[in-house]
GROMACS .gro file of N, CA and C in nm:
model
  417
    1MET      N    1  -5.842  -1.277  -0.699
    1MET     CA    2  -5.845  -1.266  -0.509
    1MET      C    3  -5.795  -1.250  -0.440
    2THR      N    4  -5.744  -1.143  -0.387
    2THR     CA    5  -5.591  -1.088  -0.292
    2THR      C    6  -5.638  -1.142  -0.219
    3ASP      N    7  -5.506  -1.204  -0.146
    3ASP     CA    8  -5.460  -1.327  -0.032
    3ASP      C    9  -5.447  -1.171   0.043
    4THR      N   10  -5.542  -1.165   0.216
    4THR     CA   11  -5.615  -1.067   0.332
    4THR      C   12  -5.549  -1.104   0.409
    5THR      N   13  -5.480  -1.295   0.431
    5THR     CA   14  -5.468  -1.308   0.499
    5THR      C   15  -5.347  -1.287   0.589
    6PRO      N   16  -5.308  -1.210   0.700
    6PRO     CA   17  -5.182  -1.232   0.773
    6PRO      C   18  -5.099  -1.286   0.683
    7GLU      N   19  -4.995  -1.377   0.644
    7GLU     CA   20  -4.893  -1.436   0.648
    7GLU      C   21  -4.898  -1.403   0.415
    8GLY      N   22  -5.000  -1.382   0.388
    8GLY     CA   23  -5.038  -1.336   0.218
    8GLY      C   24  -4.975  -1.199   0.202
    9HIS      N   25  -4.979  -1.124   0.319
    9HIS     CA   26  -4.912  -0.991   0.408
    9HIS      C   27  -4.750  -0.973   0.385
   10ALA      N   28  -4.735  -1.081   0.459
   10ALA     CA   29  -4.622  -1.105   0.549
   10ALA      C   30  -4.511  -1.101   0.374
   11GLY      N   31  -4.625  -1.233   0.248
   11GLY     CA   32  -4.561  -1.282   0.101
   11GLY      C   33  -4.556  -1.188   0.070
   12HIS      N   34  -4.639  -1.092   0.051
   12HIS     CA   35  -4.645  -0.957  -0.033
   12HIS      C   36  -4.525  -0.879   0.048
   13ARG      N   37  -4.542  -0.840   0.110
   13ARG     CA   38  -4.393  -0.755   0.222
   13ARG      C   39  -4.285  -0.831   0.155
   14SER      N   40  -4.294  -0.901   0.150
   14SER     CA   41  -4.081  -0.949   0.163
   14SER      C   42  -4.073  -0.970   0.039
   15GLY      N   43  -4.160  -1.013  -0.119
   15GLY     CA   44  -4.179  -1.003  -0.220
   15GLY      C   45  -4.091  -0.753  -0.317
   16ILE      N   46  -4.174  -0.751  -0.157
   16ILE     CA   47  -4.116  -0.574  -0.204
   16ILE      C   48  -3.982  -0.536  -0.206
   17ARG      N   49  -3.941  -0.547  -0.072
   17ARG     CA   50  -3.814  -0.645   0.033
   17ARG      C   51  -3.716  -0.672  -0.100
   18ARG      N   52  -3.760  -0.823  -0.115
   18ARG     CA   53  -3.673  -0.878  -0.217
   18ARG      C   54  -3.631  -0.769  -0.342
   19TRP      N   55  -3.698  -0.764  -0.409
   19TRP     CA   56  -3.741  -0.711  -0.514
   19TRP      C   57  -3.615  -0.470  -0.450
   20GLY      N   58  -3.716  -0.485  -0.394
   20GLY     CA   59  -3.643  -0.345  -0.291
   20GLY      C   60  -3.469  -0.356  -0.280
   21ARG      N   61  -3.374  -0.535  -0.260
   21ARG     CA   62  -3.299  -0.526  -0.226
   21ARG      C   63  -3.210  -0.500  -0.390
   22PHE      N   64  -3.290  -0.540  -0.467
   22PHE     CA   65  -3.186  -0.574  -0.607
   22PHE      C   66  -3.221  -0.420  -0.681
   23ALA      N   67  -3.232  -0.329  -0.630
   23ALA     CA   68  -3.309  -0.210  -0.702
   23ALA      C   69  -3.180  -0.163  -0.619
   24LEU      N   70  -3.145  -0.155  -0.513
   24LEU     CA   71  -3.025  -0.034  -0.465
   24LEU      C   72  -2.936  -0.169  -0.493
   25HIS      N   73  -2.926  -0.214  -0.522
   25HIS     CA   74  -2.798  -0.320  -0.553
   25HIS      C   75  -2.766  -0.252  -0.718
   26TYR      N   76  -2.866  -0.267  -0.782
   26TYR     CA   77  -2.775  -0.200  -0.890
   26TYR      C   78  -2.815  -0.046  -0.931
   27VAL      N   79  -2.812   0.051  -0.837
   27VAL     CA   80  -2.813   0.176  -0.751
   27VAL      C   81  -2.716   0.229  -0.782
   28GLU      N   82  -2.625   0.107  -0.625
   28GLU     CA   83  -2.513   0.166  -0.578
   28GLU      C   84  -2.391   0.107  -0.686
   29MET      N   85  -2.398  -0.063  -0.755
   29MET     CA   86  -2.302  -0.013  -0.852
   29MET      C   87  -2.324   0.064  -0.964
   30ILE      N   88  -2.433   0.132  -0.982
   30ILE     CA   89  -2.376   0.249  -1.035
   30ILE      C   90  -2.288   0.375  -1.007
   31ILE      N   91  -2.313   0.387  -0.840
   31ILE     CA   92  -2.276   0.436  -0.767
   31ILE      C   93  -2.144   0.472  -0.816
   32SER      N   94  -2.167   0.291  -0.728
   32SER     CA   95  -1.989   0.291  -0.721
   32SER      C   96  -1.860   0.279  -0.908
   33MET      N   97  -2.011   0.273  -0.963
   33MET     CA   98  -1.901   0.267  -1.118
   33MET      C   99  -1.870   0.359  -1.173
   34PHE      N  100  -1.993   0.528  -1.135
   34PHE     CA  101  -1.920   0.691  -1.095
   34PHE      C  102  -1.833   0.671  -0.986
   35VAL      N  103  -1.798   0.623  -0.901
   35VAL     CA  104  -1.766   0.720  -0.791
   35VAL      C  105  -1.550   0.649  -0.837
   36GLY      N  106  -1.614   0.495  -0.893
   36GLY     CA  107  -1.448   0.488  -0.994
   36GLY      C  108  -1.382   0.557  -1.091
   37MET      N  109  -1.523   0.589  -1.165
   37MET     CA  110  -1.406   0.685  -1.255
   37MET      C  111  -1.425   0.775  -1.276
   38PHE      N  112  -1.482   0.862  -1.146
   38PHE     CA  113  -1.382   0.986  -1.139
   38PHE      C  114  -1.315   0.967  -1.066
   39ALA      N  115  -1.274   0.944  -0.909
   39ALA     CA  116  -1.126   0.908  -0.863
   39ALA      C  117  -1.049   0.867  -0.973
   40LEU      N  118  -1.073   0.783  -1.049
   40LEU     CA  119  -0.931   0.724  -1.125
   40LEU      C  120  -0.912   0.829  -1.194
   41ARG      N  121  -0.942   0.896  -1.277
   41ARG     CA  122  -0.936   0.964  -1.357
   41ARG      C  123  -0.880   1.082  -1.326
   42LEU      N  124  -0.888   1.087  -1.197
   42LEU     CA  125  -0.856   1.217  -1.129
   42LEU      C  126  -0.686   1.197  -1.152
   43LEU      N  127  -0.705   1.086  -1.109
   43LEU     CA  128  -0.501   1.023  -1.071
   43LEU      C  129  -0.471   0.997  -1.208
   44TRP      N  130  -0.520   0.949  -1.302
   44TRP     CA  131  -0.473   0.938  -1.398
   44TRP      C  132  -0.470   1.058  -1.549
   45SER      N  133  -0.529   1.164  -1.495
   45SER     CA  134  -0.512   1.304  -1.527
   45SER      C  135  -0.344   1.353  -1.448
   46ALA      N  136  -0.348   1.376  -1.306
   46ALA     CA  137  -0.241   1.398  -1.216
   46ALA      C  138  -0.170   1.311  -1.252
   47LEU      N  139  -0.096   1.194  -1.265
   47LEU     CA  140   0.034   1.120  -1.393
   47LEU      C  141   0.003   1.109  -1.488
   48GLY      N  142  -0.033   1.191  -1.543
   48GLY     CA  143   0.051   1.304  -1.738
   48GLY      C  144  -0.073   1.175  -1.822
   49ILE      N  145  -0.158   1.070  -1.778
   49ILE     CA  146  -0.234   1.038  -1.802
   49ILE      C  147  -0.345   1.095  -1.886
   50ASP      N  148  -0.385   1.083  -2.051
   50ASP     CA  149  -0.512   1.107  -2.055
   50ASP      C  150  -0.579   1.164  -2.205
   51PRO      N  151  -0.566   0.997  -2.231
   51PRO     CA  152  -0.664   0.987  -2.348
   51PRO      C  153  -0.783   1.060  -2.427
   52SER      N  154  -0.823   1.041  -2.532
   52SER     CA  155  -0.864   1.167  -2.503
   52SER      C  156  -0.990   1.035  -2.618
   53TYR      N  157  -1.106   1.060  -2.667
   53TYR     CA  158  -1.149   1.026  -2.754
   53TYR      C  159  -1.222   0.983  -2.881
   54ASP      N  160  -1.093   1.143  -2.914
   54ASP     CA  161  -1.067   1.126  -3.047
   54ASP      C  162  -0.993   1.108  -3.113
   55SER      N  163  -0.864   1.096  -3.108
   55SER     CA  164  -0.709   1.061  -3.045
   55SER      C  165  -0.664   0.950  -3.008
   56ASP      N  166  -0.763   0.890  -2.861
   56ASP     CA  167  -0.723   0.701  -2.846
   56ASP      C  168  -0.885   0.676  -2.818
   57PRO      N  169  -0.908   0.651  -2.960
   57PRO     CA  170  -1.077   0.586  -2.851
   57PRO      C  171  -1.082   0.422  -2.793
   58GLU      N  172  -1.001   0.431  -2.792
   58GLU     CA  173  -0.998   0.193  -2.746
   58GLU      C  174  -0.932   0.266  -2.605
   59LEU      N  175  -0.825   0.313  -2.644
   59LEU     CA  176  -0.756   0.321  -2.523
   59LEU      C  177  -0.797   0.442  -2.428
   60ALA      N  178  -0.886   0.509  -2.421
   60ALA     CA  179  -1.015   0.625  -2.356
   60ALA      C  180  -1.065   0.525  -2.385
   61TYR      N  181  -1.180   0.450  -2.362
   61TYR     CA  182  -1.242   0.349  -2.335
   61TYR      C  183  -1.299   0.284  -2.223
   62LEU      N  184  -1.101   0.183  -2.290
   62LEU     CA  185  -1.083   0.064  -2.147
   62LEU      C  186  -1.026   0.186  -2.090
   63LEU      N  187  -0.929   0.273  -2.042
   63LEU     CA  188  -0.912   0.307  -1.924
   63LEU      C  189  -1.035   0.359  -1.860
   64MET      N  190  -1.149   0.388  -1.933
   64MET     CA  191  -1.275   0.377  -1.868
   64MET      C  192  -1.331   0.331  -1.804
   65ALA      N  193  -1.301   0.173  -1.824
   65ALA     CA  194  -1.417   0.065  -1.859
   65ALA      C  195  -1.349   0.013  -1.758
   66PHE      N  196  -1.232   0.057  -1.721
   66PHE     CA  197  -1.188  -0.064  -1.602
   66PHE      C  198  -1.170   0.045  -1.471
   67ASP      N  199  -1.162   0.188  -1.492
   67ASP     CA  200  -1.221   0.261  -1.379
   67ASP      C  201  -1.350   0.260  -1.266
   68MET      N  202  -1.471   0.226  -1.395
   68MET     CA  203  -1.592   0.213  -1.331
   68MET      C  204  -1.548   0.020  -1.281
   69SER      N  205  -1.511  -0.025  -1.276
   69SER     CA  206  -1.513  -0.197  -1.272
   69SER      C  207  -1.404  -0.182  -1.203
   70VAL      N  208  -1.282  -0.193  -1.107
   70VAL     CA  209  -1.254  -0.091  -0.983
   70VAL      C  210  -1.383  -0.008  -0.886
   71GLY      N  211  -1.378   0.091  -0.927
   71GLY     CA  212  -1.465   0.108  -0.865
   71GLY      C  213  -1.649  -0.013  -0.798
   72MET      N  214  -1.682  -0.052  -0.954
   72MET     CA  215  -1.771  -0.104  -0.847
   72MET      C  216  -1.717  -0.276  -0.812
   73ALA      N  217  -1.567  -0.334  -0.872
   73ALA     CA  218  -1.585  -0.452  -0.764
   73ALA      C  219  -1.518  -0.459  -0.614
   74ALA      N  220  -1.450  -0.365  -0.622
   74ALA     CA  221  -1.436  -0.236  -0.464
   74ALA      C  222  -1.584  -0.246  -0.335
   75TRP      N  223  -1.665  -0.210  -0.408
   75TRP     CA  224  -1.771  -0.213  -0.340
   75TRP      C  225  -1.797  -0.368  -0.310
   76MET      N  226  -1.863  -0.460  -0.414
   76MET     CA  227  -1.874  -0.573  -0.456
   76MET      C  228  -1.818  -0.633  -0.299
   77ARG      N  229  -1.701  -0.626  -0.308
   77ARG     CA  230  -1.615  -0.753  -0.199
   77ARG      C  231  -1.613  -0.640  -0.103
   78VAL      N  232  -1.698  -0.530  -0.071
   78VAL     CA  233  -1.665  -0.532   0.074
   78VAL      C  234  -1.858  -0.552   0.101
   79ARG      N  235  -1.957  -0.567   0.010
   79ARG     CA  236  -2.043  -0.608   0.041
   79ARG      C  237  -2.038  -0.801   0.055
   80GLY      N  238  -1.973  -0.845   0.051
   80GLY     CA  239  -1.901  -0.954   0.034
   80GLY      C  240  -1.973  -1.098  -0.050
   81HIS      N  241  -1.960  -1.008  -0.161
   81HIS     CA  242  -1.992  -1.095  -0.313
   81HIS      C  243  -1.863  -1.186  -0.328
   82SER      N  244  -1.868  -1.302  -0.362
   82SER     CA  245  -1.764  -1.366  -0.480
   82SER      C  246  -1.678  -1.289  -0.557
   83TRP      N  247  -1.532  -1.337  -0.624
   83TRP     CA  248  -1.480  -1.264  -0.712
   83TRP      C  249  -1.630  -1.296  -0.846
   84ALA      N  250  -1.695  -1.457  -0.828
   84ALA     CA  251  -1.768  -1.484  -0.989
   84ALA      C  252  -1.841  -1.346  -1.041
   85PRO      N  253  -1.960  -1.332  -0.937
   85PRO     CA  254  -2.052  -1.223  -1.015
   85PRO      C  255  -2.024  -1.122  -1.002
   86THR      N  256  -1.851  -1.076  -0.898
   86THR     CA  257  -1.819  -0.968  -0.872
   86THR      C  258  -1.732  -0.965  -1.069
   87LEU      N  259  -1.635  -0.910  -1.131
   87LEU     CA  260  -1.541  -1.072  -1.260
   87LEU      C  261  -1.699  -1.027  -1.350
   88GLU      N  262  -1.812  -1.114  -1.365
   88GLU     CA  263  -1.887  -1.089  -1.395
   88GLU      C  264  -1.983  -0.949  -1.406
   89MET      N  265  -2.045  -0.816  -1.315
   89MET     CA  266  -2.046  -0.748  -1.349
   89MET      C  267  -1.979  -0.625  -1.364
   90CYS      N  268  -1.864  -0.662  -1.368
   90CYS     CA  269  -1.672  -0.556  -1.430
   90CYS      C  270  -1.713  -0.622  -1.546
   91ALA      N  271  -1.705  -0.735  -1.602
   91ALA     CA  272  -1.732  -0.806  -1.745
   91ALA      C  273  -1.847  -0.681  -1.859
   92ALA      N  274  -1.936  -0.642  -1.750
   92ALA     CA  275  -2.052  -0.524  -1.858
   92ALA      C  276  -2.026  -0.440  -1.874
   93MET      N  277  -1.888  -0.368  -1.794
   93MET     CA  278  -1.791  -0.297  -1.918
   93MET      C  279  -1.722  -0.267  -1.984
   94PHE      N  280  -1.696  -0.389  -2.014
   94PHE     CA  281  -1.623  -0.430  -2.166
   94PHE      C  282  -1.687  -0.493  -2.235
   95VAL      N  283  -1.776  -0.537  -2.238
   95VAL     CA  284  -1.825  -0.634  -2.348
   95VAL      C  285  -1.888  -0.541  -2.458
   96PRO      N  286  -1.973  -0.444  -2.361
   96PRO     CA  287  -2.052  -0.357  -2.538
   96PRO      C  288  -1.884  -0.334  -2.651
   97VAL      N  289  -1.787  -0.285  -2.625
   97VAL     CA  290  -1.734  -0.292  -2.706
   97VAL      C  291  -1.708  -0.371  -2.800
   98VAL      N  292  -1.717  -0.542  -2.799
   98VAL     CA  293  -1.676  -0.585  -2.872
   98VAL      C  294  -1.823  -0.526  -2.957
   99PRO      N  295  -1.841  -0.515  -3.028
   99PRO     CA  296  -1.907  -0.452  -3.137
   99PRO      C  297  -1.904  -0.364  -3.201
  100LEU      N  298  -1.870  -0.293  -3.047
  100LEU     CA  299  -1.847  -0.122  -3.091
  100LEU      C  300  -1.696  -0.153  -3.172
  101PHE      N  301  -1.663  -0.198  -3.145
  101PHE     CA  302  -1.497  -0.110  -3.198
  101PHE      C  303  -1.456  -0.137  -3.337
  102PRO      N  304  -1.540  -0.304  -3.407
  102PRO     CA  305  -1.527  -0.284  -3.458
  102PRO      C  306  -1.575  -0.180  -3.624
  103LEU      N  307  -1.630  -0.146  -3.609
  103LEU     CA  308  -1.773  -0.039  -3.684
  103LEU      C  309  -1.671   0.087  -3.600
  104LEU      N  310  -1.629   0.124  -3.533
  104LEU     CA  311  -1.513   0.290  -3.501
  104LEU      C  312  -1.452   0.225  -3.619
  105TRP      N  313  -1.339   0.071  -3.612
  105TRP     CA  314  -1.205   0.103  -3.664
  105TRP      C  315  -1.228   0.119  -3.808
  106LEU      N  316  -1.383   0.073  -3.869
  106LEU     CA  317  -1.439   0.109  -4.027
  106LEU      C  318  -1.487   0.240  -4.052
  107GLY      N  319  -1.485   0.352  -3.962
  107GLY     CA  320  -1.481   0.473  -3.943
  107GLY      C  321  -1.677   0.444  -4.002
  108VAL      N  322  -1.774   0.349  -3.927
  108VAL     CA  323  -1.916   0.390  -3.909
  108VAL      C  324  -1.916   0.485  -3.781
  109ILE      N  325  -1.889   0.523  -3.685
  109ILE     CA  326  -1.882   0.590  -3.571
  109ILE      C  327  -1.732   0.606  -3.510
  110ASP      N  328  -1.784   0.775  -3.459
  110ASP     CA  329  -1.607   0.792  -3.417
  110ASP      C  330  -1.594   0.713  -3.223
  111GLY      N  331  -1.504   0.817  -3.168
  111GLY     CA  332  -1.441   0.770  -3.032
  111GLY      C  333  -1.579   0.805  -2.893
  112MET      N  334  -1.652   0.907  -2.959
  112MET     CA  335  -1.760   0.998  -2.888
  112MET      C  336  -1.894   0.845  -2.881
  113ASP      N  337  -1.896   0.850  -3.007
  113ASP     CA  338  -1.984   0.751  -3.036
  113ASP      C  339  -1.977   0.610  -2.955
  114VAL      N  340  -1.930   0.552  -2.950
  114VAL     CA  341  -1.801   0.412  -2.914
  114VAL      C  342  -1.849   0.484  -2.750
  115MET      N  343  -1.842   0.610  -2.676
  115MET     CA  344  -1.797   0.604  -2.499
  115MET      C  345  -1.942   0.657  -2.531
  116VAL      N  346  -2.101   0.692  -2.585
  116VAL     CA  347  -2.149   0.692  -2.565
  116VAL      C  348  -2.264   0.562  -2.582
  117ALA      N  349  -2.237   0.480  -2.669
  117ALA     CA  350  -2.323   0.328  -2.685
  117ALA      C  351  -2.310   0.263  -2.595
  118ALA      N  352  -2.138   0.288  -2.584
  118ALA     CA  353  -2.102   0.122  -2.442
  118ALA      C  354  -2.198   0.187  -2.352
  119HIS      N  355  -2.199   0.340  -2.300
  119HIS     CA  356  -2.304   0.319  -2.144
  119HIS      C  357  -2.380   0.308  -2.181
  120VAL      N  358  -2.512   0.362  -2.298
  120VAL     CA  359  -2.657   0.200  -2.265
  120VAL      C  360  -2.677   0.129  -2.279
  121LEU      N  361  -2.500   0.020  -2.327
  121LEU     CA  362  -2.506  -0.104  -2.356
  121LEU      C  363  -2.462  -0.185  -2.244
  122MET      N  364  -2.377  -0.112  -2.137
  122MET     CA  365  -2.373  -0.139  -2.016
  122MET      C  366  -2.535  -0.179  -1.886
  123PHE      N  367  -2.568  -0.124  -1.869
  123PHE     CA  368  -2.639  -0.027  -1.784
  123PHE      C  369  -2.705  -0.218  -1.846
  124PRO      N  370  -2.839  -0.256  -1.989
  124PRO     CA  371  -2.936  -0.378  -1.949
  124PRO      C  372  -2.821  -0.448  -1.928
  125LEU      N  373  -2.702  -0.455  -1.960
  125LEU     CA  374  -2.603  -0.537  -1.970
  125LEU      C  375  -2.542  -0.590  -1.800
  126MET      N  376  -2.549  -0.494  -1.721
  126MET     CA  377  -2.553  -0.527  -1.589
  126MET      C  378  -2.648  -0.539  -1.505
  127LEU      N  379  -2.772  -0.492  -1.594
  127LEU     CA  380  -2.900  -0.613  -1.527
  127LEU      C  381  -2.926  -0.781  -1.568
  128ALA      N  382  -2.857  -0.792  -1.652
  128ALA     CA  383  -2.886  -0.968  -1.726
  128ALA      C  384  -2.796  -0.991  -1.607
  129ALA      N  385  -2.682  -0.911  -1.581
  129ALA     CA  386  -2.550  -1.039  -1.430
  129ALA      C  387  -2.627  -0.977  -1.314
  130MET      N  388  -2.737  -0.884  -1.290
  130MET     CA  389  -2.817  -0.940  -1.190
  130MET      C  390  -2.895  -1.042  -1.167
  131PHE      N  391  -2.944  -0.987  -1.371
  131PHE     CA  392  -3.066  -1.178  -1.291
  131PHE      C  393  -3.076  -1.245  -1.328
  132ARG      N  394  -2.905  -1.304  -1.380
  132ARG     CA  395  -2.848  -1.418  -1.339
  132ARG      C  396  -2.836  -1.466  -1.225
  133ARG      N  397  -2.798  -1.406  -1.109
  133ARG     CA  398  -2.770  -1.426  -0.991
  133ARG      C  399  -2.894  -1.340  -0.933
  134LEU      N  400  -3.006  -1.370  -0.951
  134LEU     CA  401  -3.157  -1.312  -0.862
  134LEU      C  402  -3.162  -1.347  -0.732
  135ASP      N  403  -3.062  -1.439  -0.716
  135ASP     CA  404  -3.125  -1.521  -0.471
  135ASP      C  405  -3.004  -1.402  -0.464
  136GLU      N  406  -2.831  -1.369  -0.488
  136GLU     CA  407  -2.743  -1.342  -0.476
  136GLU      C  408  -2.819  -1.184  -0.412
  137TYR      N  409  -2.809  -1.123  -0.606
  137TYR     CA  410  -2.873  -1.037  -0.555
  137TYR      C  411  -2.963  -0.939  -0.457
  138ALA      N  412  -3.118  -1.020  -0.549
  138ALA     CA  413  -3.112  -0.999  -0.385
  138ALA      C  414  -3.229  -0.993  -0.251
  139HIS      N  415  -3.078  -1.116  -0.172
  139HIS     CA  416  -3.070  -1.050  -0.057
  139HIS      C  417  -3.002  -0.982   0.030
   0.00000   0.00000   0.00000
């Protein structure tokens, strides 16, 4: 049975707004991550720091993860998040390499595989970090 009282509609709208804020935060994190990655990549290139996934895959990935983390951390701090959730979100950029680097070193995957797999893994890890603090990200 559906609650058609004004209070029921208000509760439903509140729930939709809550999940909308959660989704908006996730999209903001993705955008800020890519802004950080592209902006800092330009800076590193201008400074002559340009590791490749072919010759220096570990350095290339760690530098990219750092760049994405800077973008996300900056935006999260602007939005008023404390350091704990900010660092959790940044960790989602680095955690994927824990199982991937050994596979790289064993020759099972190459540098480009590391980059692609890490990107695939980081998005659900970001969501996991957000669900861990659902109230914070949904307000």
